[in-house]
CSV table of C-alpha atoms in Angstrom, one decimal:
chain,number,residue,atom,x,y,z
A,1,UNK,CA,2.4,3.6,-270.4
A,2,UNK,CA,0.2,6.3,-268.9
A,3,UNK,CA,-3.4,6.0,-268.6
A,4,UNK,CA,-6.3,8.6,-266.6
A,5,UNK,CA,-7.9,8.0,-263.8
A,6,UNK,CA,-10.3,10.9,-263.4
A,7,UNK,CA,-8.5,14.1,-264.1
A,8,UNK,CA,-5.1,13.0,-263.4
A,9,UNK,CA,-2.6,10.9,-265.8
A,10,UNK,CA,-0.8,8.6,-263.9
A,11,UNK,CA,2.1,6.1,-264.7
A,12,UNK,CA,1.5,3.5,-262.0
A,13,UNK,CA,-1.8,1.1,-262.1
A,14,UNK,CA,-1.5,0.4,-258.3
A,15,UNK,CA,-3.1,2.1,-255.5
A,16,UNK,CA,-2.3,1.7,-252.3
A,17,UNK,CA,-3.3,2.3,-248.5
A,18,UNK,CA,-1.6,4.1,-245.9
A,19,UNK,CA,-3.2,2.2,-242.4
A,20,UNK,CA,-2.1,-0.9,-240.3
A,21,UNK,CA,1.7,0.0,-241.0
A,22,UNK,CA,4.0,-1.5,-238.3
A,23,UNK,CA,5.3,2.3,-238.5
A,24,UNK,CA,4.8,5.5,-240.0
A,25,UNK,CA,8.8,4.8,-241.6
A,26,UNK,CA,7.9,1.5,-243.0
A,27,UNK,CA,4.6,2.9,-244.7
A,28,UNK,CA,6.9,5.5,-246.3
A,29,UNK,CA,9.2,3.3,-247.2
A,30,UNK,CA,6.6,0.6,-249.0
A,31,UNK,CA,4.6,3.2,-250.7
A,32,UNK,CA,8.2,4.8,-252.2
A,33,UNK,CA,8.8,1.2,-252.7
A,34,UNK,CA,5.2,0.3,-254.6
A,35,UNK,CA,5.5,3.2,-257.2
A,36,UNK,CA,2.0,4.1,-256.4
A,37,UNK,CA,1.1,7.5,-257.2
A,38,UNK,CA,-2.2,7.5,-255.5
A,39,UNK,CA,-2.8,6.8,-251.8
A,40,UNK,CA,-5.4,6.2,-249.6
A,41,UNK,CA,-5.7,8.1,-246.2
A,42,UNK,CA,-9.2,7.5,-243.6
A,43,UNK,CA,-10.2,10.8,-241.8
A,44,UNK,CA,-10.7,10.1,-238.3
A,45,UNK,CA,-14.0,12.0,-236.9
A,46,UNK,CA,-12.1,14.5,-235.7
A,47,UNK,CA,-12.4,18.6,-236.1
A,48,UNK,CA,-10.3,19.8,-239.1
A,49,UNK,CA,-9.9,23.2,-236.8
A,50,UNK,CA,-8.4,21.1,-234.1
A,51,UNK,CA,-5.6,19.5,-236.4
A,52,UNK,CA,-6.5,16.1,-235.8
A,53,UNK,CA,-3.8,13.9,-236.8
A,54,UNK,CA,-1.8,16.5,-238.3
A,55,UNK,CA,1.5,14.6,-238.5
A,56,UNK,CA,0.2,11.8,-239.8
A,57,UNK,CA,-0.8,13.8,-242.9
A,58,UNK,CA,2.7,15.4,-242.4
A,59,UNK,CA,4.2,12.2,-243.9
A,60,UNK,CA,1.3,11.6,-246.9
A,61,UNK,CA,2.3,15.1,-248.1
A,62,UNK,CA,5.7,14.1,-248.1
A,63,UNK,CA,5.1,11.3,-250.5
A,64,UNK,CA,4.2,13.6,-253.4
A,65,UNK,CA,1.2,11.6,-254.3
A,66,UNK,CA,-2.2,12.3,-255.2
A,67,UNK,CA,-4.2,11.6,-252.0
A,68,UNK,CA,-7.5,9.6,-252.1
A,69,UNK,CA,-9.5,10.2,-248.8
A,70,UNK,CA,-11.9,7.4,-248.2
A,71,UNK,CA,-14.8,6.9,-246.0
A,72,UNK,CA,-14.0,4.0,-244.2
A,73,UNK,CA,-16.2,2.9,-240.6
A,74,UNK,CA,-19.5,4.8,-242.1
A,75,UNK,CA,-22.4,3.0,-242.1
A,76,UNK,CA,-25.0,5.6,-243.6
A,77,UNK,CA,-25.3,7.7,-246.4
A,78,UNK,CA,-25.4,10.6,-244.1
A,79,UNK,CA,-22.2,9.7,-242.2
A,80,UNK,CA,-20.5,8.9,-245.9
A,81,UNK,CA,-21.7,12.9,-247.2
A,82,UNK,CA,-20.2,14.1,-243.7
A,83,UNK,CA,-17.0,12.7,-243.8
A,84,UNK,CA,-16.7,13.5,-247.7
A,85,UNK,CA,-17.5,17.2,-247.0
A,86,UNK,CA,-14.5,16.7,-243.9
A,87,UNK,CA,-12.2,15.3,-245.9
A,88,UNK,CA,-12.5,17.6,-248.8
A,89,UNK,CA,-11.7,20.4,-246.1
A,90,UNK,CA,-8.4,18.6,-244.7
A,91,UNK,CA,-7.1,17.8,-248.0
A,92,UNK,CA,-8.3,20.2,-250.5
A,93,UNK,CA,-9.3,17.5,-253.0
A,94,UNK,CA,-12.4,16.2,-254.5
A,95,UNK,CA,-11.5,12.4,-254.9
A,96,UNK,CA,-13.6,10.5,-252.4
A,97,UNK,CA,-13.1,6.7,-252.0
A,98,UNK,CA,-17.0,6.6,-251.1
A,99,UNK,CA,-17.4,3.2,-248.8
A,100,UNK,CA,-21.0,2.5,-247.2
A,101,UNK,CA,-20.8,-0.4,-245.5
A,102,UNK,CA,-23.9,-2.8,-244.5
A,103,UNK,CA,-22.7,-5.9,-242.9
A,104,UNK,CA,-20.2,-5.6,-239.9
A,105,UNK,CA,-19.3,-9.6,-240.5
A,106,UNK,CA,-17.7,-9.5,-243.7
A,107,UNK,CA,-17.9,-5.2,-244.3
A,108,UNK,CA,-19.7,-5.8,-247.3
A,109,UNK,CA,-21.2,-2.6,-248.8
A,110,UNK,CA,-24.8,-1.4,-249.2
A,111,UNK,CA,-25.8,-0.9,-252.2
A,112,UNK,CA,-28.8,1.3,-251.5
A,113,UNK,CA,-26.8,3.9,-249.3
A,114,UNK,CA,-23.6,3.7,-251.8
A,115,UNK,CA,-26.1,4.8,-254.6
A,116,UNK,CA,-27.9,7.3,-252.5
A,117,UNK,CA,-24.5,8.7,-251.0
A,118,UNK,CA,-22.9,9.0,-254.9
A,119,UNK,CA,-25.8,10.8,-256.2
A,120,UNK,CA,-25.7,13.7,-253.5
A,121,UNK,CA,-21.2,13.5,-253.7
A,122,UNK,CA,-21.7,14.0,-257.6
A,123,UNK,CA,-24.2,17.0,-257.1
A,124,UNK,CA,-21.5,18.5,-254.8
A,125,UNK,CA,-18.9,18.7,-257.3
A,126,UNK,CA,-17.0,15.0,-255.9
A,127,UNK,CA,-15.3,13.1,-258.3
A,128,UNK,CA,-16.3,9.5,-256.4
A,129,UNK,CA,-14.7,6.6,-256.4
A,130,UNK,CA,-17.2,3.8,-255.4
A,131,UNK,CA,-16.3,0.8,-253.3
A,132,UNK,CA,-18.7,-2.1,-254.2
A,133,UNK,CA,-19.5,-5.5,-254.7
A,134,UNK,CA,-18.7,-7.1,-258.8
A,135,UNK,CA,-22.4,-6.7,-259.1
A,136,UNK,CA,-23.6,-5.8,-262.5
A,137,UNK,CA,-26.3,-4.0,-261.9
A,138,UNK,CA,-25.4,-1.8,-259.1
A,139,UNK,CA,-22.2,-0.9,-261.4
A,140,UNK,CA,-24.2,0.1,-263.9
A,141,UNK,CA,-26.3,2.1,-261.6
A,142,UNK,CA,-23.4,4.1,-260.5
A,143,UNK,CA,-22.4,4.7,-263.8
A,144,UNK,CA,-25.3,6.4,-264.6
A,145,UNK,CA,-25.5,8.6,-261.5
A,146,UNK,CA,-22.2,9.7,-263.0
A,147,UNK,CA,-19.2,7.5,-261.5
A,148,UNK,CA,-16.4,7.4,-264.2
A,149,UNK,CA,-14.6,4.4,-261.7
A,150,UNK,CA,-16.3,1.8,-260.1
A,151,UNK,CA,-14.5,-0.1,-257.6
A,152,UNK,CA,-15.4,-3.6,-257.3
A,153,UNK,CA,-14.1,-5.7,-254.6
A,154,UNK,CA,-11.9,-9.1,-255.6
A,155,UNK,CA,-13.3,-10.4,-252.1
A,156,UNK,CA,-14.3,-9.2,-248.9
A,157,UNK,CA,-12.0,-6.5,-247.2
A,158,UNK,CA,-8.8,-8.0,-245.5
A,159,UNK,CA,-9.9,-11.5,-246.5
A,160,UNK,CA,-6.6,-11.9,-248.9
A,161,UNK,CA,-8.7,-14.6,-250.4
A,162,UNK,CA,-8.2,-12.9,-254.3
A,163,UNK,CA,-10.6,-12.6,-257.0
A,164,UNK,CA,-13.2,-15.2,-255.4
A,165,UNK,CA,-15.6,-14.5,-258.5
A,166,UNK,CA,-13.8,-14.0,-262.0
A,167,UNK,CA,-16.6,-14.7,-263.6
A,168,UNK,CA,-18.8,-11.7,-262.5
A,169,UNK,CA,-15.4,-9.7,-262.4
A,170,UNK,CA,-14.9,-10.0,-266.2
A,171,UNK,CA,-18.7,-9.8,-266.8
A,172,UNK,CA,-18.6,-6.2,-265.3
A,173,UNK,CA,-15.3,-5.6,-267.8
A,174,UNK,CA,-17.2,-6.7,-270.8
A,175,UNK,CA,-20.2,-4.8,-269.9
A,176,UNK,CA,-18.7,-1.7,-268.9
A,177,UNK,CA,-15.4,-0.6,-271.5
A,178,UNK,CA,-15.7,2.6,-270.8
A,179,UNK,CA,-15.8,2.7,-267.5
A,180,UNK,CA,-12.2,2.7,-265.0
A,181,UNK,CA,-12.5,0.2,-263.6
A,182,UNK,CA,-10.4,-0.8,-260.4
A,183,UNK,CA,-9.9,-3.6,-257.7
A,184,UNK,CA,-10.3,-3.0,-254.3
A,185,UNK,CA,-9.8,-5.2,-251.3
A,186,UNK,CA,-9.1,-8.5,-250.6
A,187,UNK,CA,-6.5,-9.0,-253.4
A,188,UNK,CA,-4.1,-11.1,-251.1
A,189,UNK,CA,-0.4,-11.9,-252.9
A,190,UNK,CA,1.1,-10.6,-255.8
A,191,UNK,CA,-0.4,-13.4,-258.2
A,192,UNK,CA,-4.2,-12.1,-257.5
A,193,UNK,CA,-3.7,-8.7,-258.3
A,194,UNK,CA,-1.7,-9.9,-261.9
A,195,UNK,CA,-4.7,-11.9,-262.6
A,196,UNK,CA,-6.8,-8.7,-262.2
A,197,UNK,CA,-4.7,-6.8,-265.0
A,198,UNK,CA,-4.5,-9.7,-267.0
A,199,UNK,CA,-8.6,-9.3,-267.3
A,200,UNK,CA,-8.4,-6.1,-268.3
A,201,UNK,CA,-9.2,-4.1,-264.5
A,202,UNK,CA,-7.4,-0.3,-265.0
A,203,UNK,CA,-5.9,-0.6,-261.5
A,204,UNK,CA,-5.6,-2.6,-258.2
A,205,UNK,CA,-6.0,-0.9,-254.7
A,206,UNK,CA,-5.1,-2.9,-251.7
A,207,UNK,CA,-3.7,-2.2,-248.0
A,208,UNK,CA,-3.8,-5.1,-245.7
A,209,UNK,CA,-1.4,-7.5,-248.4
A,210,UNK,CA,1.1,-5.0,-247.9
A,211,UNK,CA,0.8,-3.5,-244.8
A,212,UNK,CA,1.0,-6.8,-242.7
A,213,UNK,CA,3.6,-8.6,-244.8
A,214,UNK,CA,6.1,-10.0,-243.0
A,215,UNK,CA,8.2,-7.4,-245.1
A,216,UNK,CA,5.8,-4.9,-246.4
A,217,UNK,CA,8.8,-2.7,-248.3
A,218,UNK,CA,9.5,-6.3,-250.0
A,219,UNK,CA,5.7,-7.1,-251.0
A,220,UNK,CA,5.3,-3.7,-252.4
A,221,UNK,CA,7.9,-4.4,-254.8
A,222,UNK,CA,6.2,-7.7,-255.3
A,223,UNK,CA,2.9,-5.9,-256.4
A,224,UNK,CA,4.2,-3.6,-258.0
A,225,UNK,CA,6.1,-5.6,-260.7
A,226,UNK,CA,3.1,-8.1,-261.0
A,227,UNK,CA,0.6,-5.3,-261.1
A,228,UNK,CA,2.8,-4.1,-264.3
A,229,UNK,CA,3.4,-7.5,-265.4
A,230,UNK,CA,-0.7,-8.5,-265.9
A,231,UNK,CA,-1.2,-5.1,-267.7
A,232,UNK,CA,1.9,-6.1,-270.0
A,233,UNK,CA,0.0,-9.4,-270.6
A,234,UNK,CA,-3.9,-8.1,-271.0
A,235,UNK,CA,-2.2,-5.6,-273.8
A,236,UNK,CA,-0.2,-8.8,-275.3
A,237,UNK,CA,-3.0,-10.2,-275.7
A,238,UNK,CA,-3.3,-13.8,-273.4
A,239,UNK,CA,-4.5,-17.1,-275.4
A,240,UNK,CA,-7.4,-18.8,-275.1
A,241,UNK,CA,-7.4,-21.6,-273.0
A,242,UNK,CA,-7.7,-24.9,-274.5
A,243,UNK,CA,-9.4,-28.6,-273.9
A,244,UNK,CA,-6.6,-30.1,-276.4
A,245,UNK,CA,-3.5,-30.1,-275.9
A,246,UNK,CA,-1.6,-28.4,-279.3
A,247,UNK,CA,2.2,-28.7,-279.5
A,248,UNK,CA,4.6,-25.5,-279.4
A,249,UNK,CA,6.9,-27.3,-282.0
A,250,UNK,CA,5.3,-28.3,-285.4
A,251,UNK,CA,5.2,-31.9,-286.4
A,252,UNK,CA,4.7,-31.2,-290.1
A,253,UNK,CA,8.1,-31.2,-291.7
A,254,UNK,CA,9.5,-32.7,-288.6
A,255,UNK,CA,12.7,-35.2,-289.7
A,256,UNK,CA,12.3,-38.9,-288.7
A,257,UNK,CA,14.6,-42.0,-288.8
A,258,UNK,CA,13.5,-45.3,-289.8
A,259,UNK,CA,15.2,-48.0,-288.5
A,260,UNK,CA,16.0,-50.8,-291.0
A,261,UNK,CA,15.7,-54.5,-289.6
């Protein structure tokens, strides 16, 4: 089924990223492969004037999918605005995957900058996608500077560890209904990012799962179906989990045999 994310309707639920490819062929090949409609693309500090990195773009175009620049490496709310205002040049779009990072350890973000950056992205016209932490209250924050997606992370950035704290990942569903929510980073195998849908999360963006697989055309596949799968389960409806155990087959009316002595 379709659903919006920002100004676009989509079919797929999975976002994906376009770096640490063992080639510019394979990443074609796994992004045709994943169904995604919506990739992910770092701009390099580089002049737009000078056509920096012009045939890598060559091959996103090719893809006929609805680019998401991101502002990966910045560690500022003044480098973040920069590269925004870049990237809007080179690709003529106002998605920004905003990340403000804080800690060079484990690339977790700031939360001060990311709030800072969003409100001056919103006030220039950006549609912002914010990579965060599952905090509540800074996701509520963005929301009301104006983010209509909040991007928390299932762990840190090329961890693969998965979704390391459910609990504060389905508090910020339950707190937030109206708000697109969507996965990003650290969502390691195909089982994480079904778990993710099966809460209720509007999408899953990953890279690294993918891109390093030993076959990344394969794993795309892989995420794709179980990124459609968890969805097809949240809208089911999942049980409750139990302490009892209760049997699938009725006892009552069940036919028994006495044996006579």
């Amino acid at each position: 089924m379709s659903w919006q994310l920002a100004d676009t309707t989509l079919q797929s639920r999975f976002l994906i990223g376009s770096s640490l490819y063992p080639s510019p062929h394979i990443m074609r090949q796994s992004i045709e492969a994943s169904a995604a409609e919506v990739v992910t693309v770092s701009l390099r500090r580089q002049s737009p004037e000078h056509k920096g990195g012009n045939a890598f773009w060559q091959h996103i175009q090719r893809l006929n999918c609805h680019v998401l620049p991101n502002t990966a490496g910045c560690y500022s709310a003044k480098q973040a605005i920069d590269t925004a205002n870049m990237a809007r040049e080179v690709f003529a779009t106002h998605w920004i995957k905003l990340e403000v990072l804080g800690d060079e350890y484990n690339l977790q973000p700031d939360p001060f900058a990311l709030l800072e950056a969003t409100k001056e992205l919103i006030s220039q016209g950006f549609e912002v996608f914010p990579y965060a932490t599952d905090d509540l209250v800074l996701a509520e924050r963005l929301v009301t500077a104006g983010c209509k997606i909040v991007m928390p992370w299932g762990a840190p950035i090329g961890t693969g560890r998965g979704l390391i704290n459910p609990y504060a990942l389905k508090t910020l569903r339950a707190r937030l209904p109206d708000t697109t929510l969507i996965v990003d980073a650290g969502v390691g195998a195909p089982s994480h990012a079904a778990q993710a849908m099966e809460m209720g999360f509007d999408g899953v963006l990953l890279n690294t799962a993918v891109a390093e697989a030993g076959d990344p055309v394969l794993m795309a596949s892989a995420f794709r179906d179980a990124i459609m799968a968890g969805r097809s389960g949240f809208e089911a409806g999942v049980i409750q989990q139990r302490d009892l155990a209760k049997p699938s087959t009725p006892v009552l009316g069940t036919p028994f045999w006495h044996q006579e002595p």
